[in-house]
Amino acid sequence: MTSVPVPNPGATPGTHALVIGVSDYPFAGQFELQNLSSAARSASEIAAWLLDDYYNPGAPLASLRVLLSPSAEEAINPRIQGLQEPVARATRQTVEQELIAFRANCRESTDNVAFVYIVGHGAQLNSRGSIVLLSDFGDPNHLNFLDGAIDVAGCHAGMNGDGIAGKQIWFADACRQQPKLALRFELEDVKGALTLDQPIGHVEASPLFLASSTRESSYAVPGGKSLFCQALLWALGGAAASGPSDTCALWHVGSTELIRVLPDRVRRLAAAEGEIQHVDVAGRPLEVVAQRFPNPPQVGLTLNLKPANAAPLPQARLLFDGQQEVSVCPPWPLKYTGPAGLYTLDVRTQAPYQALLPKPINLAPPKCVDEVEVRT
Amino acid sequence: VNAPSAGPMGSVFVDVKSKSQFLTTSLPFEVRDAYQAVVKRGLTGSAVPLSEGLYSVAVVTAEGQRATEVVQVRSAQTTRVTFEDAEPPENPPEFEDAEPPENSPEFENAGPPENQPDSPPPAGPISLTSLHGCVVRSSHPTGWEFAPSGPLHEVPTAGFRIGSRYCTMSLPLNPAKDRPLDACTVEVVTTGDQPGLRMAFAPGRRVSRMVEGLLRSRELAAGSDVLDQASDLLLQKYSDPPGAALGALTLHRIGLLTEKRSWMENLSQDFMWLPDGSILLAALLRESLDQSERRRGLSLLLSAAEKRPMYTDGLSLALELLRRWPDDPSRSQRKHLVNRLAIYAAYADWNAINLTVLSD
């Protein structure tokens, strides 16, 4: 099975998703490539997020195609693992079939939304393109070196034309090879890799996020998620949410915010593990809403007092929009969790401390930490 | 600062501090209300009317960074919000002038030059090893300022040793301008526990710095209009082709360069030493319905791909065009050039704006 049952099959306009994760490479030993331990898991997490958390009332999830090649010990998200039929492996043949069907779905309406996530061994050919190796990469029955690979930039370009889903968002999460092997890929003119003919025209927006790590260890945490997958789910979960705008009347995670947030988040996660990983943005990176929220996200606020041992302790009131008081948890540091928005903090001090002006607080995702300084 | 204003509504006046008139009046800002909904957009140097309440004002600053302030708007008053960058001074005092070279030294190899520029190696494991088409104008313990050594015939580069590795950087110098508008700096930076290098346009090249800042802060969509104007200015008024090329590459990347064919013709014809201009023009000509135009584009591309690009994105675009050019007759030549450029690509630092190639 490749098409996962979704609550709104065939919705028009709808969101059509294609998710591919490859950890198992039975023919790649000749290229000194090891199996990965978290690529298929990462893809399954994204698929589960699409099934359970993706919210787009104007274009609900209308199809979800999932192709996974997990390695032997790899744990797949239970939501995907528990489907009645197991999902198909991500080989050249299955990916090609599903890509064609996915494109056909996307062509049903220009109001459709396309969502693509591909993860596995690969090579970032440059800052505008990458290839990801499929499970049968290196199969001796293949005609070309790259027959078992998908040319992400080529497929992305092939979906960028008139008469197809006008809003698309693509993610390629490639485990970049060491330069010696990367050079082998880069010397190829992507001949043989799965791609699509480039159509005429272009879609409204189609950002392509290219993540590539410098080492395989980013993908080698057994049962874990790739760093990029962790960062993406964190962002889609609300950490990259912004308020209503002319492109979306709800709180949402837009691609322009992802462009801002994802590279930094991935860099920090990688640095914590002694890795270097970067994210490039190619394609047509204008605004695509990747997630919507029916309500403003709940954001945690921590307000530290400086000096922490000030006495007598100042009294504080937190006011939404400077008017509507909300309750905060004393004592200092003050804690509050509430809807994102603009607040003011009125702090009443006693001698020997000077009076303070109301302090504006921008309570924005993912969290807000600030301090109140009192002076004699 | 609240000052009386006519009318029952209040307003917010937004400005940024910059010595560039263009930047003080052209940077986009966005106003959100207490619910964080966007209620107004505008350009710096202007005011927008607002009813009383709390608002956040976000702007892309003169250094291309995003900055936000929360302000209280009161009825019949104008609230002024001024954003200031920590803009470096035009001639940073911490730089020590190196001797102006009589005959600029040019070093071809990555090994230590015989006539090493008068620049003490910065602290740590990084040292300058070679110069090509440029000289060290000044240095300080953690960086260098580079200037062109004369008219350029190809992209100038500097070589560095970082621990046991070598690194060669393309430098976006501007031979058409005098000091200090011709220069760029390279600073030693630390990412995690790894020392590295980062190029920046010289402080006086304010519009180019803003373009660079937009890229670094990834404010591409918010800054697309200003990027468009900035690239035009850099080419037409400020005669800063490397800055214009960087702006144009970014516009191309976000699909907004299509209307700028005449710019690219100028950039390609007038600055042959900068292959990124020809690569960009080739990218536009590739889309032409006229086969002769496509052929011209291919010819430009094949010629440009023989040279080292200035920018990482110039390299990327060249590789993509070579791999995917729609007409087939030049396939073997394209493949040859892909192989040539792939040497850079395999070792490129994709985080760097200017082409930065690492080697053992």
XYZ file of C-alpha atoms in Angstrom:
736
model
C 0.000 0.000 0.000
C 1.227 3.493 -0.777
C -1.920 5.608 -0.403
C -2.752 6.018 3.250
C -6.470 6.446 4.058
C -7.198 10.095 4.863
C -10.333 11.698 6.351
C -11.151 13.769 3.238
C -10.181 11.683 0.237
C -10.620 13.545 -3.008
C -11.379 16.902 -1.394
C -11.096 19.685 -3.963
C -9.306 21.850 -3.322
C -7.244 19.605 -1.156
C -3.741 19.000 0.031
C -1.863 16.172 -1.654
C 1.187 14.815 0.110
C 4.040 12.582 -0.958
C 6.383 11.291 1.759
C 9.427 9.138 1.034
C 11.933 7.820 3.570
C 14.823 5.503 2.765
C 17.107 3.917 5.352
C 17.698 0.513 3.791
C 20.164 0.301 0.895
C 20.746 -3.371 0.039
C 22.878 -2.638 -3.035
C 24.856 0.347 -1.809
C 27.668 -1.470 -0.048
C 29.776 -1.223 -3.201
C 29.759 2.548 -2.663
C 30.648 2.171 1.001
C 27.243 3.486 2.013
C 25.860 2.214 5.300
C 22.180 1.783 6.021
C 20.609 4.687 7.890
C 18.662 4.231 11.097
C 16.315 7.161 11.169
C 15.377 8.268 7.655
C 12.295 6.039 7.288
C 11.344 6.836 10.885
C 11.604 10.554 10.139
C 9.399 10.211 7.077
C 6.857 8.217 9.086
C 6.747 10.998 11.696
C 6.005 13.556 8.997
C 3.313 11.269 7.558
C 1.756 10.872 11.006
C 1.813 14.633 11.508
C 0.021 15.085 8.197
C -2.608 12.533 9.169
C -3.271 13.748 12.692
C -2.198 17.373 13.000
C -2.231 19.030 9.614
C -5.000 21.613 9.609
C -6.159 23.385 6.498
C -9.936 23.920 6.374
C -9.721 25.364 2.858
C -7.746 22.446 1.442
C -7.810 19.462 3.806
C -5.523 16.502 3.366
C -6.974 14.754 0.322
C -4.281 12.183 -0.346
C -1.207 10.911 1.402
C 1.283 8.686 -0.363
C 3.921 7.138 1.838
C 6.874 5.040 0.696
C 9.243 3.762 3.357
C 12.292 1.534 3.321
C 13.184 1.137 6.973
C 16.374 -0.558 8.070
C 16.174 -3.750 10.099
C 15.993 -2.278 13.592
C 14.251 0.947 12.724
C 11.055 1.816 14.571
C 8.374 3.422 12.450
C 5.840 5.811 13.931
C 3.094 3.595 15.411
C 0.388 5.514 13.545
C 1.932 4.490 10.236
C 3.141 1.115 11.445
C -0.390 0.329 12.590
C -2.044 0.878 9.225
C -3.973 -2.137 8.011
C -1.613 -2.730 5.133
C 2.126 -2.119 5.339
C 3.404 0.784 3.286
C 5.375 0.029 0.130
C 9.137 0.236 -0.133
C 10.710 3.271 -1.752
C 12.220 1.868 -4.925
C 12.591 3.483 -8.314
C 9.491 1.711 -9.603
C 7.166 2.516 -6.704
C 8.358 6.090 -6.390
C 7.882 6.664 -10.102
C 4.332 5.257 -9.987
C 3.397 7.363 -7.001
C 5.014 10.490 -8.353
C 2.898 10.212 -11.490
C -0.284 9.660 -9.469
C 0.642 12.470 -7.087
C 1.163 14.857 -9.989
C -2.192 13.824 -11.449
C -3.891 14.630 -8.139
C -2.122 17.963 -7.951
C -3.317 18.793 -11.466
C -6.969 18.450 -10.460
C -7.077 22.048 -9.252
C -4.707 24.973 -9.135
C -6.179 25.669 -5.680
C -4.710 22.398 -4.471
C -1.719 22.367 -2.150
C 1.230 19.998 -2.614
C 3.405 18.803 0.258
C 6.532 16.721 -0.408
C 9.059 15.339 2.064
C 11.940 13.114 0.935
C 14.702 11.797 3.191
C 17.598 9.408 2.686
C 21.178 9.179 1.536
C 21.892 11.757 -1.067
C 23.994 14.510 -2.362
C 23.318 18.165 -2.377
C 24.460 18.993 -5.861
C 24.512 22.693 -5.072
C 22.477 25.220 -3.128
C 19.593 24.839 -5.568
C 19.321 21.100 -6.013
C 19.897 17.677 -4.552
C 19.406 14.019 -5.311
C 18.153 11.452 -2.832
C 19.036 7.789 -3.256
C 16.205 5.277 -3.295
C 16.322 1.838 -1.785
C 17.430 0.077 -4.974
C 20.303 2.455 -5.636
C 23.188 0.401 -6.975
C 20.978 -2.445 -8.221
C 23.124 -4.202 -10.847
C 20.072 -4.499 -13.102
C 19.877 -0.743 -13.499
C 21.074 0.829 -16.719
C 22.467 4.021 -15.228
C 24.378 4.846 -12.073
C 21.595 7.118 -10.841
C 18.567 5.035 -11.858
C 17.927 4.379 -8.203
C 17.797 8.044 -7.280
C 15.340 10.899 -7.394
C 16.419 14.256 -8.744
C 14.581 16.475 -6.286
C 15.240 19.738 -8.095
C 14.197 18.145 -11.394
C 10.931 16.829 -9.941
C 10.322 20.133 -8.232
C 10.892 21.983 -11.508
C 8.618 19.482 -13.254
C 5.802 20.397 -10.885
C 6.354 24.133 -11.362
C 4.047 25.000 -14.223
C 0.590 26.129 -15.190
C -2.465 24.036 -14.319
C -1.194 22.345 -11.185
C -1.378 22.898 -7.414
C -0.531 26.580 -7.129
C 0.919 26.341 -3.641
C 3.561 23.725 -3.015
C 6.095 23.099 -0.307
C 8.989 20.694 -0.695
C 11.506 19.326 1.795
C 14.551 17.248 0.851
C 16.494 15.926 3.819
C 19.648 14.370 2.420
C 22.486 12.733 4.246
C 25.347 14.284 2.314
C 28.236 12.047 1.412
C 31.884 12.676 2.001
C 33.405 14.777 -0.785
C 34.965 11.816 -2.591
C 31.611 10.142 -3.132
C 29.736 13.410 -3.463
C 32.019 14.265 -6.335
C 30.984 11.068 -8.082
C 27.363 12.193 -7.882
C 28.167 15.725 -8.834
C 30.099 14.673 -11.899
C 27.016 12.947 -13.219
C 24.631 15.160 -15.128
C 21.787 13.580 -13.111
C 21.225 11.242 -16.058
C 19.014 8.372 -15.049
C 17.725 9.914 -11.844
C 13.950 10.113 -11.617
C 12.760 13.493 -12.797
C 9.863 15.184 -14.585
C 9.733 17.218 -17.772
C 9.736 20.924 -17.124
C 6.340 22.410 -18.000
C 5.486 25.882 -19.247
C 4.666 28.596 -16.736
C 5.082 28.516 -13.032
C 3.106 28.039 -9.865
C 2.314 30.759 -7.377
C 4.809 29.611 -4.781
C 6.903 26.505 -4.311
C 9.726 26.764 -1.801
C 12.149 23.853 -1.742
C 14.008 23.340 1.525
C 17.248 21.457 1.049
C 18.760 20.061 4.200
C 22.018 18.223 4.114
C 24.188 17.057 6.910
C 27.902 16.633 6.769
C 27.896 13.271 8.474
C 25.792 10.171 8.582
C 25.507 10.290 12.345
C 22.672 12.803 12.021
C 20.633 9.915 10.687
C 22.058 7.145 12.775
C 20.217 7.504 16.077
C 18.348 4.198 16.211
C 14.660 4.919 16.259
C 15.382 8.613 16.264
C 14.501 11.372 13.873
C 16.858 13.288 11.650
C 17.807 16.712 12.938
C 15.935 18.362 10.114
C 12.818 16.318 10.853
C 13.010 17.318 14.521
C 13.352 20.969 13.588
C 10.552 20.812 11.051
C 8.086 19.171 13.431
C 9.045 21.676 16.132
C 8.363 24.541 13.746
C 5.122 23.075 12.383
C 3.963 22.392 15.925
C 3.696 26.119 16.504
C 7.201 27.314 17.275
C 7.299 29.102 13.926
C 3.707 30.328 14.070
C 2.843 33.893 13.259
C -0.379 35.838 13.556
C -3.042 36.456 10.927
C -1.893 38.298 7.823
C -3.080 39.099 4.337
C -2.122 35.573 3.232
C -3.887 33.695 6.042
C -6.628 34.833 8.394
C -5.601 32.301 11.056
C -2.470 31.832 13.116
C -0.236 29.853 10.829
C 3.220 28.589 9.977
C 4.221 30.115 6.672
C 7.130 29.179 4.490
C 8.690 32.618 4.918
C 8.777 31.988 8.660
C 10.190 28.500 8.052
C 12.890 30.085 5.909
C 13.756 32.280 8.859
C 13.516 29.670 11.599
C 14.511 26.266 10.220
C 18.140 26.942 9.272
C 18.908 28.367 12.687
C 17.102 25.596 14.542
C 18.863 22.895 12.519
C 22.226 24.579 13.009
C 21.684 24.677 16.777
C 20.550 21.052 16.958
C 23.521 19.988 14.867
C 25.990 22.032 16.893
C 24.730 20.383 20.077
C 25.811 17.062 18.583
C 29.086 18.374 17.221
C 27.751 18.357 13.680
C 27.439 20.893 10.946
C 24.190 20.893 9.050
C 22.697 23.577 6.939
C 19.448 24.289 5.168
C 19.203 25.987 1.795
C 16.052 27.349 0.290
C 15.508 27.108 -3.436
C 12.542 26.905 -5.744
C 10.100 29.752 -5.657
C 10.198 30.670 -1.986
C 7.185 32.932 -1.752
C 4.587 32.414 0.946
C 2.949 29.003 1.320
C 1.058 28.252 4.510
C 2.328 24.938 5.832
C 0.103 24.759 8.902
C -2.837 26.644 10.388
C -4.136 26.850 13.938
C -7.767 27.446 14.887
C -6.661 29.439 17.936
C -3.626 31.507 18.875
C -0.857 29.256 20.194
C -0.283 29.096 23.937
C 3.080 30.606 24.733
C 5.023 30.421 27.969
C 6.316 33.617 29.563
C 9.004 33.771 32.238
C 9.831 37.107 33.810
C 12.937 37.183 35.948
C 13.493 39.825 38.598
C 16.818 41.605 38.727
C 18.163 41.556 41.384
C 16.434 38.287 42.236
C 16.598 39.019 45.964
C 15.051 42.482 45.759
C 13.082 43.353 48.883
C 10.388 44.286 49.259
C 9.298 42.296 46.237
C 7.589 44.378 43.566
C 3.979 43.559 42.667
C 3.173 42.924 39.009
C 0.058 42.866 36.833
C 0.084 41.483 33.290
C -2.434 43.111 30.943
C -3.379 41.848 27.484
C -3.396 44.814 25.082
C -2.618 46.998 28.075
C -6.162 46.599 29.387
C -7.325 43.097 30.209
C -5.632 41.648 33.285
C -4.568 38.006 33.204
C -3.424 36.031 36.193
C 0.239 35.299 36.618
C 1.831 32.844 39.003
C 3.785 34.605 41.741
C 6.358 34.687 43.200
C 9.188 35.830 40.970
C 10.188 34.684 38.464
C 6.662 35.274 37.225
C 5.228 32.550 35.042
C 2.371 32.787 32.627
C 1.150 30.642 29.771
C -1.464 32.144 27.535
C -2.421 33.121 24.028
C 0.256 34.801 21.963
C -0.195 38.549 21.731
C 0.945 41.906 23.038
C 0.806 42.572 26.753
C 1.996 45.205 29.180
C 3.451 44.518 32.575
C 2.665 47.038 35.303
C 5.156 46.720 38.117
C 4.537 48.482 41.418
C 7.658 48.991 43.469
C 8.179 50.199 46.998
C 11.000 52.171 48.528
C 13.898 52.001 48.128
C 13.177 51.125 44.491
C 12.255 53.618 41.784
C 8.888 53.467 40.062
C 8.839 51.651 36.715
C 7.045 52.478 33.497
C 4.724 49.815 32.072
C 6.809 47.259 30.195
C 5.601 46.025 26.789
C 5.755 42.265 26.338
C 5.682 40.621 22.930
C 4.450 37.121 23.763
C 5.349 35.288 20.585
C 6.153 31.631 19.860
C 8.046 29.611 20.741
C 8.493 31.187 24.210
C 9.280 34.478 25.866
C 11.872 35.037 28.577
C 12.411 38.568 29.830
C 13.498 40.372 32.945
C 12.365 43.247 35.119
C 15.123 45.290 36.664
C 14.450 47.382 39.754
C 16.847 50.124 40.802
C 17.264 52.094 43.982
C 8.538 60.173 21.670
C 4.912 61.178 21.504
C 4.070 64.376 19.714
C 0.650 65.904 18.975
C -0.825 64.866 15.655
C -3.875 66.005 13.736
C -7.017 63.816 13.778
C -8.633 61.476 16.253
C -6.533 58.469 15.235
C -3.007 58.031 16.384
C -0.181 57.034 14.140
C 3.225 55.427 14.081
C 6.146 56.960 12.234
C 8.850 54.406 11.459
C 12.390 55.209 10.497
C 15.784 53.597 10.468
C 19.094 55.295 11.013
C 21.396 54.997 8.054
C 23.699 57.270 6.108
C 22.064 55.975 2.948
C 19.073 58.069 1.894
C 17.760 55.086 -0.030
C 17.757 52.866 3.017
C 16.090 55.421 5.288
C 13.095 55.629 2.983
C 12.801 52.222 1.353
C 12.864 49.494 3.962
C 9.597 47.624 4.521
C 7.904 47.542 7.891
C 4.895 45.659 9.208
C 2.576 46.606 12.071
C 0.706 43.987 14.110
C -2.016 44.610 16.659
C -2.293 43.112 20.135
C -3.628 39.870 18.624
C -0.520 39.751 16.407
C -2.559 40.277 13.259
C -0.939 42.339 10.520
C -2.845 45.617 10.305
C -0.539 47.883 8.307
C 2.490 47.736 6.064
C 4.647 50.593 4.887
C 8.099 51.849 4.017
C 10.461 53.486 6.473
C 10.384 57.237 6.573
C 6.593 57.307 6.614
C 3.744 57.131 9.116
C 0.682 54.902 9.221
C -2.585 55.790 10.995
C -3.663 53.482 13.828
C -6.298 53.463 16.504
C -5.228 53.563 20.140
C -3.633 50.385 21.447
C -0.559 48.232 21.625
C 1.226 47.359 18.406
C 4.403 45.631 17.363
C 6.418 47.159 14.548
C 8.811 44.913 12.651
C 11.290 46.237 10.138
C 14.091 44.960 7.981
C 16.945 47.210 9.072
C 19.662 48.863 7.030
C 21.856 45.844 7.736
C 19.172 43.495 6.450
C 18.243 42.200 9.886
C 14.755 41.883 11.347
C 14.035 44.028 14.394
C 10.796 44.428 16.357
C 9.562 47.037 18.832
C 6.322 47.113 20.819
C 4.749 50.573 20.969
C 1.720 52.153 22.606
C -0.291 54.277 20.200
C -2.434 57.020 21.692
C -5.247 58.941 20.105
C -4.197 62.084 18.244
C -0.515 61.402 18.798
C 2.275 60.178 16.572
C 4.535 57.578 18.081
C 7.959 57.566 16.504
C 9.910 54.316 16.286
C 13.531 54.522 15.248
C 15.555 51.435 14.481
C 19.299 51.620 14.712
C 21.775 49.073 13.508
C 24.975 48.376 15.252
C 26.489 49.627 12.033
C 30.265 49.471 12.057
C 32.022 52.783 11.516
C 33.186 53.541 8.028
C 36.835 53.019 8.930
C 36.860 50.650 11.856
C 39.532 51.933 14.227
C 40.538 48.431 15.202
C 41.906 47.838 11.721
C 45.544 48.719 11.319
C 46.525 49.948 7.911
C 48.890 47.715 6.074
C 51.506 49.362 3.866
C 49.809 50.340 0.615
C 51.419 48.042 -1.930
C 53.404 49.696 -4.680
C 53.073 46.630 -6.800
C 50.332 44.500 -5.441
C 51.555 41.059 -4.563
C 49.678 38.290 -6.271
C 50.163 34.781 -5.103
C 48.984 31.928 -7.233
C 49.512 29.025 -4.915
C 47.975 28.000 -1.682
C 51.362 27.738 0.005
C 52.778 30.585 2.079
C 53.627 33.444 -0.266
C 57.206 34.556 -0.545
C 56.194 38.141 -0.145
C 53.571 37.658 2.502
C 51.333 40.696 2.916
C 52.134 42.816 5.919
C 49.377 41.245 7.920
C 50.003 39.401 11.124
C 48.091 36.136 11.130
C 45.046 36.361 13.372
C 45.103 34.568 16.646
C 44.285 30.893 16.394
C 44.812 28.358 13.689
C 43.785 30.538 10.728
C 46.272 32.327 8.514
C 46.260 34.078 5.167
C 48.261 32.147 2.595
C 47.618 33.612 -0.837
C 46.170 36.536 -2.739
C 45.034 36.764 -6.311
C 43.850 40.032 -7.818
C 43.751 41.717 -4.449
C 45.842 43.138 -1.632
C 45.458 43.293 2.107
C 44.619 46.859 2.954
C 44.524 46.399 6.694
C 44.332 43.702 9.283
C 43.508 43.198 12.905
C 43.793 40.213 15.211
C 40.690 38.500 13.881
C 40.361 39.627 10.309
C 41.528 41.355 7.182
C 40.296 44.050 4.842
C 40.956 43.348 1.181
C 41.038 45.721 -1.790
C 41.530 45.145 -5.509
C 45.106 45.209 -6.700
C 44.118 46.911 -9.957
C 41.756 46.329 -12.857
C 40.246 42.862 -12.552
C 40.206 40.218 -15.238
C 38.722 37.511 -13.094
C 37.223 37.072 -9.647
C 39.800 37.985 -6.977
C 40.478 35.382 -4.339
C 42.262 34.985 -1.037
C 43.587 31.691 0.304
C 43.615 30.793 3.972
C 44.875 27.971 6.062
C 42.422 26.768 8.708
C 44.175 24.232 10.875
C 45.249 21.504 8.488
C 42.879 22.561 5.706
C 42.985 25.218 3.037
C 40.201 27.515 2.016
C 39.940 29.725 -1.051
C 37.405 32.534 -1.039
C 36.091 34.644 -3.899
C 36.127 38.280 -2.799
C 33.434 40.733 -3.996
C 35.771 43.687 -4.511
C 34.836 46.640 -6.643
C 37.656 48.007 -8.813
C 35.375 50.755 -10.138
C 35.395 52.554 -6.799
C 37.992 54.145 -4.593
C 38.694 53.400 -0.971
C 36.709 52.543 1.100
C 33.956 51.560 -1.348
C 36.099 49.033 -3.174
C 36.735 46.686 -0.266
C 35.438 43.715 1.645
C 36.439 42.179 4.940
C 36.999 38.606 6.060
C 36.554 37.889 9.733
C 37.414 34.829 11.780
C 34.208 33.430 13.265
C 33.515 30.427 15.430
C 30.655 28.055 14.735
C 30.236 25.633 17.600
C 33.852 24.892 18.379
C 34.994 25.183 14.779
C 36.843 28.298 13.625
C 35.841 29.569 10.213
C 35.798 32.654 8.042
C 33.089 35.034 6.991
C 33.171 37.662 4.284
C 31.337 40.975 4.557
C 31.088 43.973 2.270
C 33.060 46.955 3.588
C 30.968 49.145 5.919
C 30.747 51.970 3.385
C 29.029 49.714 0.836
C 25.782 50.145 2.690
C 23.333 48.956 0.077
C 25.419 45.885 -0.679
C 25.608 45.209 3.056
C 21.843 45.424 3.254
C 21.517 42.851 0.449
C 24.034 40.631 2.245
C 22.107 41.082 5.502
C 18.817 40.136 3.839
C 20.424 36.922 2.690
C 21.983 36.122 6.033
C 18.804 36.861 7.957
C 16.728 35.073 5.295
C 14.324 37.958 4.946
C 13.942 37.195 1.264
C 10.201 37.527 0.909
C 9.849 40.528 3.237
C 12.679 42.268 1.475
C 11.921 41.398 -2.141
C 10.821 44.907 -3.137
C 13.775 46.586 -1.529
C 16.050 43.938 -3.016
C 14.749 44.821 -6.446
C 15.396 48.535 -5.960
C 18.725 47.928 -4.269
C 20.035 45.801 -7.115
C 19.011 48.469 -9.605
C 20.748 51.166 -7.577
C 23.875 49.110 -7.132
C 24.239 48.671 -10.842
C 23.031 52.015 -12.186
C 23.990 54.526 -9.528
C 26.560 53.080 -7.196
C 28.556 51.175 -9.806
C 28.902 48.202 -7.516
C 28.583 45.217 -9.854
C 29.387 42.555 -7.228
C 26.624 43.926 -4.996
C 24.234 44.119 -7.951
C 25.058 40.538 -8.935
C 24.326 39.305 -5.431
C 20.977 41.104 -5.434
C 20.151 39.770 -8.885
C 21.055 36.195 -7.954
C 18.722 36.475 -4.990
C 15.946 37.933 -7.116
C 16.400 35.078 -9.562
C 16.252 32.604 -6.729
C 12.857 33.891 -5.670
C 11.620 34.063 -9.259
C 11.542 37.852 -9.534
C 14.322 38.584 -11.977
C 12.428 37.985 -15.191
C 11.720 41.664 -15.850
C 15.319 42.732 -15.442
C 16.836 41.607 -18.689
C 18.485 44.973 -19.465
C 20.277 44.939 -16.100
C 21.666 41.558 -16.810
C 22.773 42.546 -20.312
C 24.756 45.396 -18.713
C 26.167 43.243 -15.954
C 27.217 40.579 -18.423
C 28.726 42.894 -21.058
C 30.357 45.546 -18.891
C 31.902 43.370 -16.209
C 33.377 40.401 -17.973
C 35.523 39.568 -14.957
C 32.359 38.744 -13.000
C 30.950 35.534 -14.543
C 27.874 35.571 -12.309
C 26.396 38.311 -14.537
C 26.629 36.135 -17.638
C 25.265 33.137 -15.728
C 22.244 35.199 -14.733
C 21.699 36.487 -18.249
C 21.965 32.914 -19.533
C 19.294 31.890 -17.019
C 16.944 34.527 -18.419
C 17.732 33.703 -22.056
C 17.146 30.013 -21.365
C 13.461 30.801 -20.948
C 13.217 32.607 -24.294
C 10.931 31.187 -26.943
C 13.405 32.398 -29.548
C 15.892 29.648 -30.279
C 18.630 32.102 -31.272
C 18.306 33.797 -27.897
C 18.541 30.448 -26.144
C 21.632 29.715 -28.195
C 23.155 33.026 -27.147
C 22.347 32.204 -23.555
C 24.059 28.855 -23.848
C 27.115 30.451 -25.384
C 27.300 32.932 -22.497
C 26.879 30.129 -20.007
C 29.590 27.978 -21.548
C 31.966 30.894 -21.520
C 31.113 31.941 -17.951
C 31.430 28.386 -16.649
C 35.101 28.386 -17.610
C 35.690 30.903 -14.822
C 35.433 30.809 -11.082
C 32.128 32.364 -9.934
C 31.986 35.070 -7.304
C 29.082 33.663 -5.335
C 28.053 30.243 -4.109
C 24.669 30.822 -5.666
C 26.326 31.759 -8.976
C 28.035 28.371 -8.935
C 24.747 26.645 -8.109
C 22.879 28.396 -10.871
C 25.608 27.628 -13.396
C 25.553 23.933 -12.459
C 21.779 23.744 -12.650
C 21.759 25.424 -16.057
C 24.519 23.199 -17.388
C 22.762 20.074 -16.182
C 19.332 21.041 -17.440
C 19.771 23.202 -20.540
C 16.826 22.373 -22.799
C 18.691 22.086 -26.124
C 20.962 19.121 -26.557
C 23.732 19.930 -29.095
C 26.234 21.060 -26.474
C 25.746 18.101 -24.169
C 29.355 16.952 -24.140
C 30.653 20.471 -23.581
C 28.138 21.009 -20.807
C 29.171 17.781 -19.170
C 32.809 18.828 -19.377
C 31.975 22.106 -17.658
C 29.827 20.390 -15.027
C 32.857 18.282 -14.226
C 34.977 21.385 -13.962
C 32.570 23.218 -11.658
C 31.757 20.082 -9.669
C 35.248 20.252 -8.229
C 34.168 23.454 -6.511
C 30.753 22.047 -5.609
C 32.044 18.955 -3.841
C 34.137 21.073 -1.487
C 32.042 24.240 -1.337
C 30.856 25.712 1.922
C 27.170 26.082 1.117
C 26.687 28.376 4.086
C 28.963 31.000 2.616
C 27.569 33.732 0.385
C 30.823 34.188 -1.540
C 32.216 31.042 -3.142
C 34.321 29.391 -0.456
C 36.061 26.154 -1.334
C 37.734 23.966 1.255
C 40.469 21.482 0.519
C 42.791 19.221 2.453
